[in-house]
Coordinates of C-alpha atoms and ligand atoms in Angstrom, one line a residue:
X1 CA 107.1 87.1 98.2
X2 CA 108.2 83.5 98.2
X3 CA 106.8 80.9 100.6
X4 CA 108.8 79.9 103.7
X5 CA 110.7 83.2 103.5
X6 CA 110.4 85.8 106.3
X7 CA 109.4 89.4 105.9
X8 CA 108.7 92.4 108.1
X9 CA 105.0 93.2 107.5
X10 CA 102.4 95.5 109.0
X11 CA 99.4 93.8 110.5
X12 CA 97.4 94.8 107.5
X13 CA 99.9 93.3 105.1
X14 CA 100.2 90.2 107.1
X15 CA 96.5 89.6 107.2
X16 CA 96.5 89.9 103.4
X17 CA 99.2 87.3 103.3
X18 CA 97.0 85.1 105.5
X19 CA 94.1 85.6 103.1
X20 CA 96.3 84.7 100.2
X21 CA 97.8 81.6 101.8
X22 CA 94.3 80.5 102.9
X23 CA 93.3 80.4 99.2
X24 CA 91.2 83.6 99.5
X25 CA 89.5 84.5 96.2
X26 CA 87.1 87.4 96.7
X27 CA 87.8 90.5 98.8
X28 CA 85.8 93.7 99.0
X29 CA 86.2 96.8 101.2
X30 CA 85.3 100.4 101.7
X31 CA 88.4 102.5 102.4
X32 CA 88.8 103.7 106.0
X33 CA 91.6 103.8 108.6
X34 CA 93.0 101.6 110.1
X35 CA 92.3 98.9 107.4
X36 CA 92.5 100.9 104.2
X37 CA 95.8 99.3 103.2
X38 CA 94.3 95.8 103.3
X39 CA 92.6 95.9 99.9
X40 CA 95.3 98.0 98.4
X41 CA 97.8 95.2 99.3
X42 CA 95.5 92.4 98.1
X43 CA 95.4 94.0 94.6
X44 CA 99.1 93.1 94.3
X45 CA 98.3 89.4 94.5
X46 CA 97.3 87.5 91.4
X47 CA 94.3 85.3 91.0
X48 CA 92.1 87.2 93.5
X49 CA 89.1 89.4 92.8
X50 CA 89.4 92.6 94.9
X51 CA 87.3 95.8 94.9
X52 CA 86.7 98.9 96.8
X53 CA 82.9 98.9 96.9
X54 CA 80.5 101.9 97.1
X55 CA 80.1 101.3 100.8
X56 CA 80.6 98.7 103.5
X57 CA 77.2 97.2 103.0
X58 CA 77.9 96.5 99.3
X59 CA 81.4 95.3 100.1
X60 CA 79.9 92.8 102.6
X61 CA 77.3 91.7 100.0
X62 CA 80.0 91.1 97.3
X63 CA 81.9 89.0 99.8
X64 CA 78.7 87.1 100.8
X65 CA 78.2 86.4 97.1
X66 CA 81.7 85.0 96.8
X67 CA 81.2 82.8 99.9
X68 CA 77.8 81.6 98.6
X69 CA 79.7 80.3 95.5
X70 CA 82.2 78.4 97.7
X71 CA 85.0 80.9 97.3
X72 CA 86.9 81.9 100.5
X73 CA 85.9 85.5 100.8
X74 CA 86.7 88.5 103.0
X75 CA 85.0 91.9 103.6
X76 CA 87.2 94.6 105.2
X77 CA 86.1 97.8 106.9
X78 CA 86.8 100.2 109.6
X79 CA 84.8 99.8 112.8
X80 CA 82.0 102.3 111.9
X81 CA 81.6 100.5 108.6
X82 CA 79.9 97.6 110.5
X83 CA 77.1 99.9 111.2
X84 CA 76.5 100.4 107.5
X85 CA 77.0 96.7 106.8
X86 CA 74.9 95.4 109.7
X87 CA 71.6 94.9 107.8
X88 CA 72.8 92.1 105.5
X89 CA 75.3 90.9 108.2
X90 CA 72.6 90.1 110.8
X91 CA 70.7 87.9 108.3
X92 CA 73.8 86.4 106.5
X93 CA 75.0 85.0 109.9
X94 CA 71.8 82.9 110.1
X95 CA 72.9 80.9 107.0
X96 CA 75.5 78.1 106.8
X97 CA 78.8 79.0 105.3
X98 CA 80.0 77.5 102.1
X99 CA 83.3 79.3 101.2
X100 CA 85.0 80.4 104.4
X101 CA 83.9 84.0 105.3
X102 CA 86.0 86.5 107.2
X103 CA 84.9 90.0 108.2
X104 CA 87.8 92.2 109.1
X105 CA 86.8 95.0 111.5
X106 CA 89.6 97.6 112.1
X107 CA 88.8 99.0 115.5
X108 CA 90.3 102.3 116.6
X109 CA 90.8 102.5 120.4
X110 CA 91.7 106.2 121.1
X111 CA 89.9 107.4 117.9
X112 CA 93.2 108.3 116.1
X113 CA 91.2 108.9 112.9
X114 CA 87.5 108.1 113.6
X115 CA 84.4 109.8 114.8
X116 CA 83.8 107.3 117.6
X117 CA 85.4 104.4 119.4
X118 CA 83.1 101.4 119.1
X119 CA 84.0 97.9 120.2
X120 CA 82.9 95.6 117.4
X121 CA 83.4 92.5 119.5
X122 CA 79.9 93.4 120.8
X123 CA 78.6 93.6 117.3
X124 CA 80.0 90.2 116.4
X125 CA 78.5 88.5 119.5
X126 CA 75.2 90.2 118.6
X127 CA 75.5 88.7 115.1
X128 CA 76.5 85.2 116.3
X129 CA 80.0 85.2 114.9
X130 CA 83.3 83.8 116.1
X131 CA 85.9 86.4 117.0
X132 CA 89.7 86.1 116.6
X133 CA 91.9 88.9 118.0
X134 CA 95.5 89.0 116.7
X135 CA 98.1 91.0 118.6
X136 CA 101.0 91.2 116.1
X137 CA 101.7 90.7 112.4
X138 CA 102.4 87.0 112.6
X139 CA 99.2 86.4 114.4
X140 CA 97.4 88.6 111.9
X141 CA 98.5 86.2 109.2
X142 CA 97.9 83.0 111.2
X143 CA 94.6 84.0 112.6
X144 CA 93.3 85.0 109.2
X145 CA 94.0 81.5 108.0
X146 CA 92.5 80.0 111.1
X147 CA 89.4 82.3 110.7
X148 CA 88.8 80.7 107.2
X149 CA 89.0 77.2 108.5
X150 CA 86.9 77.8 111.6
X151 CA 84.4 79.5 109.3
X152 CA 84.1 76.4 107.2
X153 CA 84.4 73.8 110.0
X154 CA 81.8 75.4 112.2
X155 CA 79.7 76.9 109.3
X156 CA 79.8 80.5 110.7
X157 CA 81.3 83.8 109.6
X158 CA 84.3 84.9 111.6
X159 CA 85.2 88.4 112.7
X160 CA 88.9 89.2 112.6
X161 CA 89.0 91.9 115.3
X162 CA 92.1 94.0 114.6
X163 CA 93.0 97.3 116.2
X164 CA 94.8 100.3 114.7
X165 CA 98.1 99.7 116.6
X166 CA 98.3 96.1 115.2
X167 CA 97.2 97.2 111.7
X168 CA 100.0 99.7 111.4
X169 CA 102.9 98.3 113.4
X170 CA 105.5 96.0 111.8
X171 CA 106.9 92.7 112.9
X172 CA 108.5 89.6 111.4
X173 CA 106.3 87.1 109.6
X174 CA 107.1 83.7 108.3
X175 CA 105.4 83.0 104.9
X176 CA 103.7 79.8 103.9
X177 CA 102.3 78.2 100.8
X178 CA 99.0 79.1 99.2
X179 CA 96.3 76.5 99.6
X180 CA 93.9 76.2 96.7
X181 CA 90.2 76.3 97.3
X182 CA 88.3 76.5 94.0
X183 CA 84.7 77.8 94.0
X184 CA 82.2 75.1 94.2
X185 CA 79.4 76.8 92.3
X186 CA 76.2 78.5 93.0
X187 CA 73.6 75.9 94.0
X188 CA 72.2 77.0 97.3
X189 CA 69.5 75.2 99.2
X190 CA 66.7 77.8 99.6
X191 CA 65.6 76.4 102.9
X192 CA 69.0 77.3 104.3
X193 CA 69.7 80.4 102.4
X194 CA 66.4 82.1 101.6
X195 CA 65.7 83.8 104.9
X196 CA 62.0 84.1 104.9
X197 CA 60.1 83.6 108.1
X198 CA 59.3 79.9 107.3
X199 CA 63.1 79.2 107.3
X200 CA 64.5 81.6 109.9
X201 CA 63.0 79.9 113.0
X202 CA 65.1 76.8 112.2
X203 CA 68.1 79.1 111.6
X204 CA 68.0 80.3 115.2
X205 CA 68.6 76.7 116.4
X206 CA 71.3 76.3 113.8
X207 CA 73.2 79.4 115.1
X208 CA 72.9 78.3 118.7
X209 CA 74.2 74.8 117.9
X210 CA 77.2 75.9 115.9
X211 CA 78.3 78.4 118.6
X212 CA 78.0 75.6 121.3
X213 CA 80.3 73.4 119.2
X214 CA 82.8 76.2 118.8
X215 CA 82.7 76.8 122.5
X216 CA 83.7 73.1 123.0
X217 CA 86.6 73.7 120.5
X218 CA 87.7 76.8 122.5
X219 CA 88.5 74.5 125.5
X220 CA 91.9 73.6 124.2
X221 CA 92.0 75.6 121.0
X222 CA 95.7 76.2 120.0
X223 CA 95.4 80.0 120.0
X224 CA 94.2 80.0 123.6
X225 CA 97.3 79.4 125.8
X226 CA 97.9 79.3 129.5
X227 CA 101.3 80.7 130.6
X228 CA 101.8 79.7 134.2
X229 CA 104.2 81.6 136.6
X230 CA 105.5 79.9 139.7
X231 CA 103.7 81.0 142.8
X232 CA 101.3 83.2 141.0
X233 CA 97.9 83.6 142.7
X234 CA 96.4 85.9 140.1
X235 CA 95.4 85.0 136.5
X236 CA 95.3 87.8 134.0
X237 CA 93.2 87.1 130.9
X238 CA 94.4 89.1 127.9
X239 CA 94.1 89.0 124.1
X240 CA 95.5 90.7 121.0
X241 CA 98.0 93.6 121.7
X242 CA 97.1 93.6 125.4
X243 CA 99.0 90.3 125.8
X244 CA 102.2 91.7 124.3
X245 CA 101.9 95.0 126.3
X246 CA 101.4 93.0 129.5
X247 CA 104.5 90.8 128.7
X248 CA 106.6 93.9 128.5
X249 CA 105.9 94.5 132.2
X250 CA 106.3 90.9 133.2
X251 CA 104.1 91.0 136.3
X252 CA 104.0 88.2 138.9
X253 CA 100.9 86.7 137.4
X254 CA 99.9 83.7 135.2
X255 CA 98.4 84.7 131.8
X256 CA 95.6 83.1 129.9
X257 CA 96.1 84.4 126.4
X258 CA 93.0 84.3 124.2
X259 CA 93.3 84.2 120.4
X260 CA 89.7 83.0 120.0
X261 CA 87.9 85.7 122.0
X262 CA 84.4 84.6 121.3
X263 CA 82.9 82.2 122.2
X264 CA 84.9 81.6 125.4
X265 CA 85.3 78.2 126.9
X266 CA 83.5 78.9 130.2
X267 CA 84.3 75.4 131.3
X268 CA 88.0 76.0 130.9
X269 CA 87.9 79.4 132.6
X270 CA 85.9 78.0 135.5
X271 CA 88.5 75.3 136.0
X272 CA 91.3 78.0 136.0
X273 CA 89.4 80.2 138.4
X274 CA 89.5 77.4 140.9
X275 CA 93.3 77.4 140.7
X276 CA 93.7 81.2 141.3
X277 CA 92.7 83.6 144.0
X278 CA 91.7 86.3 141.5
X279 CA 91.1 86.8 137.8
X280 CA 91.8 90.1 136.2
X281 CA 90.7 90.8 132.6
X282 CA 92.9 93.1 130.6
X283 CA 91.2 94.6 127.5
X284 CA 90.9 97.8 125.6
X285 CA 87.6 99.7 125.3
X286 CA 84.5 97.8 126.5
X287 CA 84.5 95.1 129.3
X288 CA 83.6 92.4 126.7
X289 CA 85.4 89.4 128.2
X290 CA 84.9 90.6 131.7
X291 CA 81.1 90.7 131.2
X292 CA 81.1 87.3 129.5
X293 CA 82.8 85.8 132.7
X294 CA 80.4 87.7 135.0
X295 CA 77.3 86.5 133.0
X296 CA 78.5 83.0 133.7
X297 CA 79.1 83.6 137.4
X298 CA 82.9 83.7 137.3
X299 CA 84.2 86.4 139.7
X300 CA 86.7 88.7 138.0
X301 CA 87.6 92.4 137.7
X302 CA 89.1 94.5 134.9
X303 CA 87.6 97.8 134.1
X304 CA 87.8 99.0 137.7
X305 CA 91.6 99.1 137.1
X306 CA 91.9 100.0 133.4
X307 CA 90.5 102.8 131.4
X308 CA 87.3 102.2 129.4
X309 CA 88.5 104.4 126.6
X310 CA 91.7 105.0 124.6
X311 CA 94.6 102.7 124.0
X312 CA 96.2 100.8 126.9
X313 CA 100.0 101.0 126.6
X314 CA 102.3 99.2 129.0
X315 CA 102.5 102.2 131.3
X316 CA 98.7 102.4 131.7
X317 CA 98.6 98.6 132.2
X318 CA 101.3 98.9 134.9
X319 CA 99.3 101.7 136.6
X320 CA 96.2 99.5 136.6
X321 CA 98.1 96.5 138.0
X322 CA 99.4 98.7 140.8
X323 CA 95.8 99.8 141.6
X324 CA 94.9 96.1 141.6
X325 CA 97.7 95.4 144.1
X326 CA 99.6 93.1 141.6
X327 CA 102.5 95.5 141.3
X328 CA 103.8 96.7 144.7
X329 CA 105.6 99.8 143.3
X330 CA 104.2 102.5 141.2
X331 CA 106.1 102.5 137.9
X332 CA 107.4 106.0 137.1
X333 CA 105.8 107.2 133.9
X334 CA 108.3 108.4 131.3
X335 CA 108.2 112.2 131.2
X336 CA 105.9 113.2 128.4
X337 CA 107.6 115.6 126.0
X338 CA 105.2 118.3 124.7
X339 CA 104.8 117.7 121.0
X340 CA 104.4 120.9 119.0
X341 CA 100.7 121.1 118.1
X342 CA 100.2 120.8 114.4
X343 CA 96.5 120.7 113.5
X344 CA 95.8 119.0 110.1
X345 CA 95.3 121.4 107.3
X346 CA 93.8 121.3 103.8
X347 CA 96.5 120.6 101.3
X348 CA 98.1 123.3 99.1
X349 CA 95.7 124.0 96.3
X350 CA 92.9 122.0 97.9
X351 CA 89.6 122.8 96.1
X352 CA 87.6 122.7 99.3
X353 CA 89.4 125.8 100.7
X354 CA 87.8 128.4 98.5
X355 CA 84.3 126.9 99.3
X356 CA 84.8 127.2 103.0
X357 CA 86.4 130.6 102.6
X358 CA 83.2 131.7 100.8
X359 CA 80.9 130.0 103.4
X360 CA 82.8 131.6 106.3
X361 CA 82.3 135.0 104.8
X362 CA 78.6 134.3 104.2
X363 CA 78.2 133.4 108.0
X364 CA 75.6 130.7 107.2
X365 CA 75.1 127.6 109.4
X366 CA 76.8 124.5 107.9
X367 CA 76.2 120.8 108.5
X368 CA 79.3 118.9 107.7
X369 CA 79.9 115.3 106.7
X370 CA 82.7 112.7 106.7
X371 CA 85.6 113.4 104.3
X372 CA 88.6 115.7 104.1
X373 CA 86.3 118.6 104.3
X374 CA 85.6 117.7 107.9
X375 CA 88.9 119.6 108.5
X376 CA 86.8 122.8 107.9
X377 CA 85.1 122.2 111.3
X378 CA 88.2 123.6 113.0
X379 CA 89.8 127.1 113.0
X380 CA 90.3 129.2 110.9
X381 CA 87.1 128.1 109.0
X382 CA 85.0 126.9 111.9
X383 CA 82.9 125.7 109.0
X384 CA 80.7 122.8 110.3
X385 CA 78.3 122.8 113.2
X386 CA 77.8 119.1 113.1
X387 CA 79.5 116.0 111.7
X388 CA 77.9 112.7 112.7
X389 CA 78.4 109.9 110.1
X390 CA 78.8 109.2 106.4
X391 CA 76.0 110.9 104.5
X392 CA 74.2 112.2 107.6
X393 CA 74.5 115.9 106.7
X394 CA 71.6 115.8 104.3
X395 CA 69.0 114.3 106.6
X396 CA 70.2 116.3 109.5
X397 CA 69.9 119.6 107.6
X398 CA 66.4 118.7 106.6
X399 CA 65.4 118.0 110.2
X400 CA 67.0 121.2 111.4
X401 CA 65.1 123.2 108.7
X402 CA 61.8 121.6 109.5
X403 CA 62.2 122.2 113.2
X404 CA 63.2 125.8 112.6
X405 CA 60.1 126.2 110.4
X406 CA 57.9 125.0 113.3
X407 CA 59.6 127.7 115.4
X408 CA 58.8 130.2 112.6
X409 CA 62.5 130.8 112.4
X410 CA 63.4 130.2 108.8
X411 CA 67.1 130.4 108.2
X412 CA 69.1 129.4 105.2
X413 CA 71.1 126.3 105.9
X414 CA 74.0 124.7 104.0
X415 CA 75.1 121.1 103.9
X416 CA 78.4 119.9 102.4
X417 CA 79.0 116.4 101.2
X418 CA 81.8 114.9 99.1
X419 CA 81.4 112.7 96.1
X420 CA 82.6 109.6 97.8
X421 CA 80.2 110.2 100.7
X422 CA 77.4 111.0 98.2
X423 CA 77.8 107.6 96.6
X424 CA 78.4 105.8 99.9
X425 CA 75.2 106.7 101.7
X426 CA 74.2 110.3 100.7
X427 CA 71.8 109.4 97.8
X428 CA 68.9 108.3 100.0
X429 CA 69.2 111.6 102.0
X430 CA 68.9 113.5 98.7
X431 CA 65.8 111.5 97.6
X432 CA 64.3 112.2 101.0
X433 CA 64.8 116.0 100.6
X434 CA 62.1 115.9 98.0
X435 CA 59.6 114.3 100.3
X436 CA 57.4 117.0 101.8
X437 CA 59.6 119.7 100.3
X438 CA 58.2 123.1 100.9
X439 CA 58.9 126.2 98.8
X440 CA 59.8 128.0 102.1
X441 CA 62.6 125.5 102.8
X442 CA 65.9 127.2 102.2
X443 CA 68.6 124.5 101.9
X444 CA 71.7 124.7 99.8
X445 CA 73.6 121.5 99.4
X446 CA 77.1 121.7 98.1
X447 CA 78.5 118.5 96.6
X448 CA 82.3 118.7 96.7
X449 CA 83.0 116.5 93.7
X450 CA 86.7 116.0 93.8
X451 CA 86.4 112.7 92.1
X452 CA 88.1 110.5 94.7
X453 CA 87.9 109.2 98.2
X454 CA 90.5 111.7 99.3
X455 CA 90.6 111.3 103.1
X456 CA 91.8 107.7 103.1
X457 CA 94.5 108.3 100.4
X458 CA 92.7 108.8 97.1
X459 CA 91.0 105.5 96.4
X460 CA 88.8 105.6 93.4
X461 CA 85.1 106.1 93.7
X462 CA 82.1 106.0 91.3
X463 CA 83.1 109.3 89.6
X464 CA 86.9 108.9 89.4
X465 CA 86.8 107.7 85.8
X466 CA 86.3 111.3 84.6
X467 CA 90.0 111.9 85.1
X468 CA 91.5 108.5 84.9
X469 CA 90.2 105.9 82.4
X470 CA 91.7 103.1 84.5
X471 CA 89.1 104.0 87.1
X472 CA 86.3 102.4 85.2
X473 CA 83.2 104.3 86.5
X474 CA 82.3 107.9 85.6
X475 CA 78.9 108.5 87.1
X476 CA 77.8 112.1 86.4
X477 CA 76.4 113.5 89.6
X478 CA 74.7 116.4 87.9
X479 CA 72.6 114.0 85.7
X480 CA 71.9 111.7 88.6
X481 CA 70.7 114.6 90.8
X482 CA 68.5 116.0 88.0
X483 CA 67.1 112.5 87.4
X484 CA 66.1 112.3 91.1
X485 CA 64.1 115.4 90.5
X486 CA 66.1 118.4 91.6
X487 CA 65.4 121.4 89.4
X488 CA 67.9 124.0 90.9
X489 CA 71.3 122.4 90.2
X490 CA 74.3 124.6 89.4
X491 CA 77.9 123.8 88.7
X492 CA 80.7 126.0 90.0
X493 CA 84.4 126.0 89.4
X494 CA 85.7 127.0 92.8
X495 CA 89.0 128.2 91.4
X496 CA 87.0 131.0 89.7
X497 CA 86.6 132.4 93.2
X498 CA 84.4 135.5 92.5
X499 CA 82.1 133.7 90.2
X500 CA 81.7 130.8 92.6
X501 CA 81.1 133.2 95.5
X502 CA 78.4 135.0 93.6
X503 CA 76.7 131.7 92.7
X504 CA 76.8 130.2 96.2
X505 CA 75.6 133.4 97.9
X506 CA 72.7 133.6 95.4
X507 CA 71.7 130.0 96.1
X508 CA 71.9 130.6 99.9
X509 CA 69.5 133.5 99.5
X510 CA 67.1 131.7 97.1
X511 CA 64.2 129.9 98.9
X512 CA 63.8 126.2 98.1
X513 CA 66.4 123.5 97.7
X514 CA 69.5 124.3 95.6
X515 CA 72.2 121.8 94.7
X516 CA 75.6 123.3 94.0
X517 CA 78.2 120.9 92.5
X518 CA 81.8 122.1 93.0
X519 CA 83.8 120.6 90.2
X520 CA 87.5 120.8 90.9
X521 CA 89.4 117.5 91.4
X522 CA 91.5 116.6 94.5
X523 CA 94.9 118.4 94.4
X524 CA 96.7 115.4 95.6
X525 CA 95.1 112.7 93.4
X526 CA 95.1 114.6 90.2
X527 CA 98.2 116.8 90.5
X528 CA 97.4 119.7 88.1
X529 CA 100.5 121.8 88.8
X530 CA 100.5 125.2 87.3
X531 CA 103.3 127.8 87.6
X532 CA 103.5 129.0 91.2
X533 CA 102.5 132.3 92.5
X534 CA 104.6 134.9 94.4
X535 CA 104.0 138.1 96.4
X536 CA 105.3 141.5 95.3
X537 CA 106.0 143.1 98.7
X538 CA 106.0 146.5 97.2
X539 CA 102.3 146.1 96.5
X540 CA 101.2 144.0 99.5
X541 CA 99.5 146.0 102.2
X542 CA 99.7 143.2 104.7
X543 CA 95.9 142.7 105.0
X544 CA 96.2 138.9 105.5
X545 CA 93.3 138.1 103.2
X546 CA 95.5 135.6 101.4
X547 CA 96.8 134.1 104.7
X548 CA 93.2 133.6 105.9
X549 CA 92.5 131.3 103.0
X550 CA 94.8 129.0 105.1
X551 CA 96.9 127.6 102.2
X552 CA 100.1 126.0 103.7
X553 CA 102.6 127.9 101.4
X554 CA 101.4 131.3 102.5
X555 CA 102.7 133.1 105.6
X556 CA 103.5 136.6 106.7
X557 CA 107.2 137.5 106.9
X558 CA 109.6 140.3 107.4
X559 CA 111.1 141.7 104.2
X560 CA 114.3 143.8 104.1
X561 CA 113.4 147.5 103.7
X562 CA 109.8 147.1 104.9
X563 CA 108.6 147.8 108.4
X564 CA 105.4 145.9 108.1
X565 CA 105.0 142.2 107.8
X566 CA 104.0 141.2 104.2
X567 CA 102.8 138.0 102.7
X568 CA 105.0 135.4 101.1
X569 CA 104.5 132.2 99.2
X570 CA 106.7 129.1 99.3
X571 CA 107.2 128.3 95.6
X572 CA 108.0 124.7 96.3
X573 CA 104.6 124.0 97.9
X574 CA 102.4 126.2 95.7
X575 CA 100.5 124.3 93.0
X576 CA 99.3 127.5 91.3
X577 CA 95.6 127.3 92.0
X578 CA 95.4 131.1 92.1
X579 CA 92.9 131.4 95.0
X580 CA 95.2 133.6 97.0
X581 CA 95.7 136.0 94.0
X582 CA 92.0 136.2 93.6
X583 CA 91.3 137.2 97.2
X584 CA 94.1 139.8 97.3
X585 CA 92.5 143.3 97.1
X586 CA 95.5 145.0 95.6
X587 CA 96.7 142.4 93.1
X588 CA 100.0 141.9 94.9
X589 CA 100.0 138.2 94.2
X590 CA 101.2 137.2 90.7
X591 CA 101.8 134.1 88.7
X592 CA 105.5 133.3 88.0
X593 CA 106.6 132.8 84.4
X594 CA 107.4 129.2 84.9
X595 CA 107.7 126.6 87.6
Ligands
SF4_1 S1 98.2 129.8 94.3 FE1 98.0 130.5 96.4 S2 96.2 129.4 97.2 FE2 96.9 128.3 95.4 S3 98.4 126.8 96.1 FE3 99.6 128.6 95.6 S4 99.7 129.7 97.5 FE4 98.0 128.2 97.8
SF4_2 S1 96.0 139.5 100.3 FE1 97.4 140.7 99.1 S2 97.7 142.5 100.3 FE2 96.7 141.1 101.6 S3 98.4 140.1 102.7 FE3 98.0 138.9 101.0 S4 99.3 139.6 99.4 FE4 99.3 141.1 100.9

């Protein structure tokens, strides 16, 4: 895209443009919604080093290394990724910044695709960072550039706090020129950068001092703007998307729009509070700004009118403003049309399906993990009792097993974990399994090695190179697991259904710890399309065993000349994995001659 042109970009694409124009050189990420597209977009720009790292902690460390060398660097992650990255983050933020450093946190109000809804503004304050909160694509670009310059000017890492609606919605963006910021080299002063106790005490004062300077800057910072309305007695403080949603309603209030949401200029807001009868803070999720004002003795309200959870659209904001007495009339909510419920399904030919079909039939308790296979938690498989966070299934299963053993209630337990999650944070859990292992333990861990990070769209991970040489890592999980010290390790081809079923059931019965590695690749990333299957209605007895495998192309239908419903397969959707044919008790499902 040429400079000075305009384009319609998503928030994610626009922040990448900001990174590029700011002279960004190093970017690292772990894929996760709502920010997965950021790194994918950066890869289309030349002259930038970009990688999907093994997890968010490593991504942060790669970006820290870039910044230590004077390169403008960015780490990108979804909100829960900050939990993984927080260990290096909390110490990195004690050091001065060389190359501008931006941490992008994609927060997910309403949990559209996340296991929780955490407000990472709190995390950034905890870590002594500045926070910028863009509300549309132009701001995503402009604030990214500003984030780099604030980072260098005030010597602190900056959090770009972007929410899922802003990441994915599109608006017009004006492009600019790329600035050049060459790396300065790696010659750090250990007193400032080696965070041993002798040096960290001084670092506490350094952090305090730089935040106070930034607070002074916030007084008339260009991205904090007052919009006064004639006769208004109420001031609403809003940032990010909330400002734009508020503007749609156009209430009789003045607005103080915050682009720099931390630190706040308390001096400026105190002055404003003297001009208005009331201050209302409008923000999604936690009462972050509201609490900041209250801590500093500025009377205000906010969460008493607006929901503490979920997204706040214009209707919800209007309802809150009515409760607050700002709007005199209740705004009629648009009639909600009932959308047809369409629960997410495993894809056609997904290799996870036969595993969960086998486990469902074995009636064993399963601890799930984060990945596509978390879909198995819902009907018809009901195949995971718990899903907490990346890699957690292994430690949790061990704890359950040990607690049950104390109750003298030994039960076989199964944990499932994908390859991406295994590399992300599963490996320490596996190592810990061998600690105080007991022959009476009965754990079967199934590693669903589909060779990609499938849930976020098929990004490569450490074992993807097996199928695609361009993916340059091909770590062999079996060798790694054996090297850790596991003796009972078996490989299964889950498309050989009966064989896989026998192996898995044997391992579930076997006392001790068994590792089963399921070896089929993701059906979407590595499309291995075989001739499709079809149902011969003259043989089908309508038992629904095939339908119960829950593959999207299969359904029961009426056939001419048959009273009973029989199975059928949509040839256009079938990828020919053969699982349905293998579970059919009467061989009514056959492979077509060609596709
Ligand atoms: S062969 Fe059967 S299970 Fe496999 S994709 Fe086709 S319909 Fe689905
Ligand atoms: S499993 Fe076989 S017999 Fe049963 S419904 Fe499917 S095609 Fe028909």
